[in-house]
XYZ file of C-alpha atoms in Angstrom:
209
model
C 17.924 0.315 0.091
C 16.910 1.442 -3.474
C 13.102 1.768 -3.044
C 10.594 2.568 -5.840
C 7.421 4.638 -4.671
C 4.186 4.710 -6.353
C 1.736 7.628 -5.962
C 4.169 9.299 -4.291
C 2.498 12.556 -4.108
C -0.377 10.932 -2.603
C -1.419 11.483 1.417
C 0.496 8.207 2.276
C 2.996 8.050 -0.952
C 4.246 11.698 0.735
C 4.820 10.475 4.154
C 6.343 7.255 2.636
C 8.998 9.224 0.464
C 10.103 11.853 3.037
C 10.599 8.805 5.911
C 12.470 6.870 3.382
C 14.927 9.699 2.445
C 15.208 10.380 6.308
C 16.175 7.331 6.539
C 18.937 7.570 4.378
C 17.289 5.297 1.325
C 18.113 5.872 -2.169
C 14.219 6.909 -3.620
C 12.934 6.545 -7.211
C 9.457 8.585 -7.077
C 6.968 7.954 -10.009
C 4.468 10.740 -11.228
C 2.898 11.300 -13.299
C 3.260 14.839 -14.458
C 3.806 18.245 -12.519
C 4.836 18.151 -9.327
C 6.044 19.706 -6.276
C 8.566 17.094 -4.923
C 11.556 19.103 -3.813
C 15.403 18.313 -4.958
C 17.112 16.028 -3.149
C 20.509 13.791 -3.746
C 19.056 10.798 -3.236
C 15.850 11.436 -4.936
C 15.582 10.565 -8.720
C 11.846 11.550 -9.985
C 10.392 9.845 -12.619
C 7.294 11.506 -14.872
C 5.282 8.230 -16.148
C 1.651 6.968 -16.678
C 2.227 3.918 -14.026
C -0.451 1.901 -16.032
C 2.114 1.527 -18.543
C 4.287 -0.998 -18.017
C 6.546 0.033 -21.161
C 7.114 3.547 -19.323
C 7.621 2.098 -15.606
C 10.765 -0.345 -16.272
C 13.349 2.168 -15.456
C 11.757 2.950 -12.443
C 11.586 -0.824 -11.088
C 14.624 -1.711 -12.819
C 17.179 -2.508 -9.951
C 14.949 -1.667 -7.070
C 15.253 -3.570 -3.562
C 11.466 -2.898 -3.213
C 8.914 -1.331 -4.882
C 5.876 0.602 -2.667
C 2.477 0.900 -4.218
C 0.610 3.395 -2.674
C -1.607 4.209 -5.567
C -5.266 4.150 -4.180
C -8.273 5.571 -5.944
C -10.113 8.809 -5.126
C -13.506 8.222 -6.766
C -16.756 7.004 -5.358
C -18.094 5.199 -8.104
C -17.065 2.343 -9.952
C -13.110 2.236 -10.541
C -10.175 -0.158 -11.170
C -6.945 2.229 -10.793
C -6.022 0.173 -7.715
C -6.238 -2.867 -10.007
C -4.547 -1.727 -13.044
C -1.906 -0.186 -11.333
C -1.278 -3.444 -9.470
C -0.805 -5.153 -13.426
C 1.094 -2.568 -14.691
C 3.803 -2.933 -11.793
C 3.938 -6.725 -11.403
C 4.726 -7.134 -15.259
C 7.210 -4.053 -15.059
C 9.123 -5.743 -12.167
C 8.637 -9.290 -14.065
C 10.343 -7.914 -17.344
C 13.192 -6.173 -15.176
C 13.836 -8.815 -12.506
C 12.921 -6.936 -9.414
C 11.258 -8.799 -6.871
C 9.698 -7.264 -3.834
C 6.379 -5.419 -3.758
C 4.580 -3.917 -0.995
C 0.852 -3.073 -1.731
C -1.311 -0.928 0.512
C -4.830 -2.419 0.484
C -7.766 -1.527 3.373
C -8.712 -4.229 6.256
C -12.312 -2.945 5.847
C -13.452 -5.450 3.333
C -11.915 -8.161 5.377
C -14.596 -9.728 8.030
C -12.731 -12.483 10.272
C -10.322 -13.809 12.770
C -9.311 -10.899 14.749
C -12.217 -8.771 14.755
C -14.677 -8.542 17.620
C -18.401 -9.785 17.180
C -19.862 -5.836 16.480
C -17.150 -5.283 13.621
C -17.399 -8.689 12.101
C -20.470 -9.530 11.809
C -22.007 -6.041 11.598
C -19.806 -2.941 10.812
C -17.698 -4.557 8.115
C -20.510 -6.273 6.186
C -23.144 -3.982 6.886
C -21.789 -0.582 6.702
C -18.269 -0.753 5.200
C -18.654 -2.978 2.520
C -22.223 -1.363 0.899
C -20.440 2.220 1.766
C -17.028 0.996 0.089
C -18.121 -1.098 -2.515
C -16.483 0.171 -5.501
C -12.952 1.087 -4.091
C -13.224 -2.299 -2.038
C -14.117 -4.457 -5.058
C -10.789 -2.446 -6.863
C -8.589 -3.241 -3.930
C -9.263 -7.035 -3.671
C -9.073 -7.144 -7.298
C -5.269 -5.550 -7.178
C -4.285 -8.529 -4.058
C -5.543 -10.831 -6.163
C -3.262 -9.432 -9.207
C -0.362 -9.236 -6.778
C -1.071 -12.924 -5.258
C -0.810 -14.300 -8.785
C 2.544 -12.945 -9.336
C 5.836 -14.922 -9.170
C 6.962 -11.954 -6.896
C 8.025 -11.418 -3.362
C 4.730 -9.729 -2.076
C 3.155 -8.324 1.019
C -0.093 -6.653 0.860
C -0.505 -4.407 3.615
C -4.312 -3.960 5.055
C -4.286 -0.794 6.327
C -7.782 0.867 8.459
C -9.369 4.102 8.393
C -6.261 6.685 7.919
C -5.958 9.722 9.681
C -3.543 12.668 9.024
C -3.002 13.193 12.639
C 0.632 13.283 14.101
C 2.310 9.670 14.888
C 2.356 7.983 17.589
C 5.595 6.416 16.849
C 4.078 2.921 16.876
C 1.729 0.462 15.529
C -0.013 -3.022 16.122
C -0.125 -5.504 13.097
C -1.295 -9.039 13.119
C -0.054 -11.673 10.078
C -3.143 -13.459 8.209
C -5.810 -11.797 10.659
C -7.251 -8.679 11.638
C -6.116 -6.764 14.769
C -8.620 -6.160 17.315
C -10.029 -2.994 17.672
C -7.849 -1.306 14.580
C -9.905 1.483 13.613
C -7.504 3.723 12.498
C -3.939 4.682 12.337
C -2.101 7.853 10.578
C -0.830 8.277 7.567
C 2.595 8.715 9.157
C 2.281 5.441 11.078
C 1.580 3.460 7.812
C 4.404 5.310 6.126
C 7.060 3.951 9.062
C 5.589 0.155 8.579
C 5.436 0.075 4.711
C 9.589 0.744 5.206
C 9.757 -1.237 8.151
C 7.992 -4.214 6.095
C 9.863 -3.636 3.075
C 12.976 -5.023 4.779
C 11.710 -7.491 6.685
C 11.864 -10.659 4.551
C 9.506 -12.703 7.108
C 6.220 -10.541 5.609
C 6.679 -12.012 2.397
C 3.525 -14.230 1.274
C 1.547 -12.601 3.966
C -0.808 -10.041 4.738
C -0.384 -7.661 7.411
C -3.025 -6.081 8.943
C -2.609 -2.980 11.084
C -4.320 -1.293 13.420
């Protein structure tokens, strides 16, 4: 496939790139200035503020799916999640590209799925007052996504780890999996390419654990 990553030099972004070229994927890697992504044939880097749609367009243009990886690093009050999230649906609107993966977090999602501890306490309790701000970015972004004429799946992803894979990984459609704490980086990297070409996750969110 042709596949678009954004934040590519992030933790996950990274892992995502390197599996995909592995793979034997041609990769289109946005950044937005220096970097340290090494040469490769089938890697075409492209330096660009991705919260400007004007200057994303060749990097959507064509794509068989686009990755968004782009999560935010403060603490307090932010909405890069969100405006990265408009900036790439109206890029791949104006070019005619059509599938989207989005990396959101499962932790601001109480229901079906969970057991009684992490529904009814961990999630509201301690999660959501811990992650408020990043939280309230990250539903904001689905919702962006949602709205969009595009082929979406938003990915709810737990607590990320950078520990080695295990070469596996439990998701559940529309509901939470039971017991998904966490899962590395390198796990979520194999399942954002694995759900990129599945056409059965589009319209739905995957949760993983």
């Amino acid at each position: 496939m042709h596949l678009t990553v954004f934040g590519a030099t992030g933790n996950t972004g990274s892992r995502t790139l390197a599996k995909a070229l592995a793979a034997g994927h041609q990769v289109t890697a946005v950044v937005r200035g220096a970097h340290t992504l090494s040469d490769h044939p089938r890697l075409r880097v492209i330096v660009a503020d991705p919260m400007d749609p004007a200057q994303i367009t060749t990097a959507v243009d064509g794509a068989d799916a686009v990755l968004d990886t782009i999560g935010a690093r403060e603490s307090g009050p932010t909405s890069v999640c969100t405006d990265a999230a408009m900036s790439i649906t109206k890029a791949m609107v104006s070019t005619g590209a059509r599938r989207l993966v989005l990396i959101s977090n499962s932790a601001g999602v109480a229901g079906p799925g969970d057991d009684w501890c992490t529904r009814y306490v961990v999630k509201p309790l301690i999660l959501r007052p811990l992650l408020r701000h990043s939280l309230t970015d990250m539903a904001a972004a689905e919702q962006v996504v949602r709205d969009s004429a595009l082929d979406w799946t938003i990915v709810r992803a737990p607590q990320l780890t950078d520990n080695r894979a295990k070469g596996s990984y439990r998701k559940a459609v529309d509901r939470n999996v039971t017991f998904g704490i966490r899962m590395s980086r390198e796990d979520l990297a194999t399942c954002l390419l694995d759900l990129a070409a599945d056409p059965a996750s589009i319209g739905k969110h995957i949760h993983l654990g």
